[in-house]
PDB file of C-alpha atoms in Angstrom:
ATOM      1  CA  UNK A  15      14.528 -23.057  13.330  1.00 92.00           C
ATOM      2  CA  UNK A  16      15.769 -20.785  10.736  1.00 95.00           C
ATOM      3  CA  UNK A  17      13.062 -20.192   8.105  1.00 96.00           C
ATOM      4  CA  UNK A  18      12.515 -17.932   4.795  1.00 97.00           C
ATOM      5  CA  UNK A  19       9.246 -17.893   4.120  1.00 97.00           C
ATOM      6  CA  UNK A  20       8.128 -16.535   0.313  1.00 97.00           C
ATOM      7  CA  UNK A  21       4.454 -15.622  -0.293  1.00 97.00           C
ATOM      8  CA  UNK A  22       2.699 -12.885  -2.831  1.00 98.00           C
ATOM      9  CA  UNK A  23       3.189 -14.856  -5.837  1.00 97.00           C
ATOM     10  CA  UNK A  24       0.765 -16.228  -8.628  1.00 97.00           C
ATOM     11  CA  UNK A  25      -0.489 -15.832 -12.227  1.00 98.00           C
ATOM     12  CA  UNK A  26      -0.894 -12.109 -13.705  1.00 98.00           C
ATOM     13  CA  UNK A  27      -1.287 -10.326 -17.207  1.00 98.00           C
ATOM     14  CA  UNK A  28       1.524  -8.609 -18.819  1.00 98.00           C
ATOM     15  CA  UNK A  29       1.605  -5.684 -17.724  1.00 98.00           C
ATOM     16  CA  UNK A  30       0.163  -6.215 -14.264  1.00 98.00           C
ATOM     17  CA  UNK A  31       2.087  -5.626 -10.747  1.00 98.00           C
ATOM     18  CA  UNK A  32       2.888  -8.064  -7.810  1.00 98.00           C
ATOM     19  CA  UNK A  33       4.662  -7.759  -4.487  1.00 98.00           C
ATOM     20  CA  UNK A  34       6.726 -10.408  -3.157  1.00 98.00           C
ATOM     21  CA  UNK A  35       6.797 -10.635   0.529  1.00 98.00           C
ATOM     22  CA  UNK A  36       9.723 -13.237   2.351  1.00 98.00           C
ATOM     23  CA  UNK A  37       9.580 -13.512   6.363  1.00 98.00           C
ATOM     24  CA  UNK A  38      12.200 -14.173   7.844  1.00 98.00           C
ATOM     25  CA  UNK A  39      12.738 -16.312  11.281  1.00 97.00           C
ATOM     26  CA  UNK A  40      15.168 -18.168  13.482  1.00 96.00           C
ATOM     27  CA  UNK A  41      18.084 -16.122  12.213  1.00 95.00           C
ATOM     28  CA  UNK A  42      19.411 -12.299  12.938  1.00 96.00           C
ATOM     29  CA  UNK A  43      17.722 -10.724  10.191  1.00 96.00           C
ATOM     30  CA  UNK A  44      18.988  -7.204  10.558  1.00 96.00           C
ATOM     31  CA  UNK A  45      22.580  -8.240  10.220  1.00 96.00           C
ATOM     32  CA  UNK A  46      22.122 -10.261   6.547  1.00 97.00           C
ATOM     33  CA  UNK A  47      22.207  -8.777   2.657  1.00 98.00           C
ATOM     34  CA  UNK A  48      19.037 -10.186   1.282  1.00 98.00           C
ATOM     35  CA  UNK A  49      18.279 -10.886  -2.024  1.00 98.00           C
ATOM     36  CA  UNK A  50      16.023 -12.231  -4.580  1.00 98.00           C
ATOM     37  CA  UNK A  51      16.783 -14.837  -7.336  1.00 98.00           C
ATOM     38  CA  UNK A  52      14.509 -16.002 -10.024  1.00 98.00           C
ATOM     39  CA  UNK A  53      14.814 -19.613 -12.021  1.00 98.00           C
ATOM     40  CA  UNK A  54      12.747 -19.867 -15.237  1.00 96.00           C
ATOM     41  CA  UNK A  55      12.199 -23.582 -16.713  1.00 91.00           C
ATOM     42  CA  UNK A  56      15.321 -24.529 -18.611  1.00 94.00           C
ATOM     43  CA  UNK A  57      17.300 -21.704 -17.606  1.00 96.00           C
ATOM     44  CA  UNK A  58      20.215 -20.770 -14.549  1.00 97.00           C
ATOM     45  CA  UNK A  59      19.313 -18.940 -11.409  1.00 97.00           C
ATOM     46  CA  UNK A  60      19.648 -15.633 -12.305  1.00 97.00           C
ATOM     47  CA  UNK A  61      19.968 -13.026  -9.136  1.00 98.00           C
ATOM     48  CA  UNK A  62      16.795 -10.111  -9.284  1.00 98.00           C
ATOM     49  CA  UNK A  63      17.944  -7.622  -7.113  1.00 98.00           C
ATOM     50  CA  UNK A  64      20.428  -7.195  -3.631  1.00 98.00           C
ATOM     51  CA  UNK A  65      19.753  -5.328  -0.170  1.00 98.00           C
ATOM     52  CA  UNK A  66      21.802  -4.777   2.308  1.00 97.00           C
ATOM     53  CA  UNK A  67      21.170  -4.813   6.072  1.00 96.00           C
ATOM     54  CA  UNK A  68      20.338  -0.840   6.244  1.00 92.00           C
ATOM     55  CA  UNK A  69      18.973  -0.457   2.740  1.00 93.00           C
ATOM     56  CA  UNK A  70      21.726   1.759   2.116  1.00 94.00           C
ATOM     57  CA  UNK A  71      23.211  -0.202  -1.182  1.00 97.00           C
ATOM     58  CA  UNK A  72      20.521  -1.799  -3.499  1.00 98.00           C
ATOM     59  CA  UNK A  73      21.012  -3.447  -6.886  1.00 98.00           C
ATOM     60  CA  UNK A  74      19.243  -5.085  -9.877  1.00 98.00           C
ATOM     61  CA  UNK A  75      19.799  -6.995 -12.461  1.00 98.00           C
ATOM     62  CA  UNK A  76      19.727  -4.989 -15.987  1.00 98.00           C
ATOM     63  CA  UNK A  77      16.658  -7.042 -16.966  1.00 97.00           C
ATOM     64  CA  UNK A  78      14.335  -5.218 -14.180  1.00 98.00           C
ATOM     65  CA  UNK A  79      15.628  -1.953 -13.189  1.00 98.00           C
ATOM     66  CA  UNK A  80      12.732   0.891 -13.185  1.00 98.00           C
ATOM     67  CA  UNK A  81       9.964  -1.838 -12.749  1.00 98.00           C
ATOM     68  CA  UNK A  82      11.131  -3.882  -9.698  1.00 98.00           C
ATOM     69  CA  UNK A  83      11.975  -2.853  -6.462  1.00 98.00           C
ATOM     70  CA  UNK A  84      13.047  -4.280  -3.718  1.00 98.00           C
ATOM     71  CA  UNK A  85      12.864  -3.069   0.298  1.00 98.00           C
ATOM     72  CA  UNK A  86      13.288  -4.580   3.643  1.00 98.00           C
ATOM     73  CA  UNK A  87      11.785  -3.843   7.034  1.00 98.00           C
ATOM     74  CA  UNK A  88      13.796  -5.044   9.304  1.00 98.00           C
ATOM     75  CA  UNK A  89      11.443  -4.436  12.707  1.00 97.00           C
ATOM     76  CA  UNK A  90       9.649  -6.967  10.578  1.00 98.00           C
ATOM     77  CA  UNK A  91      11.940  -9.019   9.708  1.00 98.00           C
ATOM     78  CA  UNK A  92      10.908  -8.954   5.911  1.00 98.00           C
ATOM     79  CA  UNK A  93      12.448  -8.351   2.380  1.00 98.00           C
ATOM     80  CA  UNK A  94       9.565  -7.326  -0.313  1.00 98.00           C
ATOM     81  CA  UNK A  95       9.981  -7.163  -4.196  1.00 98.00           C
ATOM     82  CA  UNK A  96       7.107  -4.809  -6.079  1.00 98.00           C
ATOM     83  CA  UNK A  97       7.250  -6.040  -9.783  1.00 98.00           C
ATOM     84  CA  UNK A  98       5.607  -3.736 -12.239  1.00 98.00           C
ATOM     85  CA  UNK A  99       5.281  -3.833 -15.620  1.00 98.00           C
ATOM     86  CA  UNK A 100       5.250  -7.287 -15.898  1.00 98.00           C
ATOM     87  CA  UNK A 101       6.119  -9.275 -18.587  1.00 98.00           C
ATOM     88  CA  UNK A 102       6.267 -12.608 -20.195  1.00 97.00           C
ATOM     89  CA  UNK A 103       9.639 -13.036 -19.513  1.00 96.00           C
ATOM     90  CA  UNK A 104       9.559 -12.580 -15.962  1.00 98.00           C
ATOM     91  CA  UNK A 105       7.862 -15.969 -15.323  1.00 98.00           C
ATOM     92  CA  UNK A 106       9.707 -17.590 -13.097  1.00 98.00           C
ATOM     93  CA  UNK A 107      10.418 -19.273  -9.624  1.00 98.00           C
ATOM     94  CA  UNK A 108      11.096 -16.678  -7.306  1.00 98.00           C
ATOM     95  CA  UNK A 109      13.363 -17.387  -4.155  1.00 98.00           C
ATOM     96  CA  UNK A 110      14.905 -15.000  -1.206  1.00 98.00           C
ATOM     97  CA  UNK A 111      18.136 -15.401  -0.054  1.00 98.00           C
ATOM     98  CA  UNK A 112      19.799 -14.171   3.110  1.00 98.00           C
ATOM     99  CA  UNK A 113      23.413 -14.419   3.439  1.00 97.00           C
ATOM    100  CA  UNK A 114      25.722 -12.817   6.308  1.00 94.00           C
ATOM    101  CA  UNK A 115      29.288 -11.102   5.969  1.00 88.00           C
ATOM    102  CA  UNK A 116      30.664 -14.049   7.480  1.00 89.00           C
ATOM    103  CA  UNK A 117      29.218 -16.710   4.722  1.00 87.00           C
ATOM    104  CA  UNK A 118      26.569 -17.771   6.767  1.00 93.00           C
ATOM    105  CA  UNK A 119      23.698 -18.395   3.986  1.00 96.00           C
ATOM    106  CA  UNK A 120      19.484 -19.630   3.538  1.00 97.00           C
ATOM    107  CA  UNK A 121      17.226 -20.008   1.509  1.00 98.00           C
ATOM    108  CA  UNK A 122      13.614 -19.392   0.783  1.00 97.00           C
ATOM    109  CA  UNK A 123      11.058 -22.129  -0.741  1.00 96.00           C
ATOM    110  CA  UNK A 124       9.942 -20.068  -3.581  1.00 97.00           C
ATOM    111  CA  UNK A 125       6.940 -18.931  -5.096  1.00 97.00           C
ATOM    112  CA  UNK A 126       5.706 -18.741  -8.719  1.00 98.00           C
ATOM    113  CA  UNK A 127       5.422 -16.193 -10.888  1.00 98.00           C
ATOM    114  CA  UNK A 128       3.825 -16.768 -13.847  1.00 98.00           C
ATOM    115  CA  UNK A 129       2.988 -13.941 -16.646  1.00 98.00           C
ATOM    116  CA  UNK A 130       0.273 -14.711 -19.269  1.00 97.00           C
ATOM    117  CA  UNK A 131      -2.118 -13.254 -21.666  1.00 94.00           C
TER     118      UNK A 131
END
């Protein structure tokens, strides 16, 4: 059974830190690009930031770059996101995604992310 599991969210001050932790099972994880989308009330999915199997390409979106970051251990079978610098903003649902060269694709639950003085 072929699971994503998201955990590491909840409700922080601006300017506080988080880490995002999605376990993966059921599925190869090694051989998938992983990433991390957000959804905000009212808005689109917008995509956080991209891994690929090795770690050897990353990406993120303009709206996070030198506060998030995202990793993966793959002996793990795990994909974090460390979000600094929070801010109001960044409230959001936050999912993982896993998707494989050949199209094969899942997704995680989500978790909430709320940011609040």
């Amino acid at each position: 059974q072929v699971q994503l599991v998201e955990s590491g969210g909840g409700s922080v001050q601006p300017g506080g830190s988080l880490r995002l932790s999605c376990a993966a099972s059921g599925f190869s994880f090694s051989v998938y690009t992983m990433r991390w989308y957000r959804q905000a009330p009212g808005k689109e999915r917008e995509l956080v930031a991209s891994i690929s199997t090795y770690g050897t390409s990353i990406s993120y979106a303009d709206s996070v770059k030198g506060r998030f970051t995202i990793s993966r251990d793959n002996a793990k079978n795990t994909v974090y996101l460390q979000m600094n610098s929070l801010k109001v903003e960044d409230t959001a649902v936050y999912s993982c995604y896993a998707r494989a060269d050949w199209g094969r694709d899942y997704w995680g639950q989500g978790t909430q992310v709320s940011v609040s003085s």
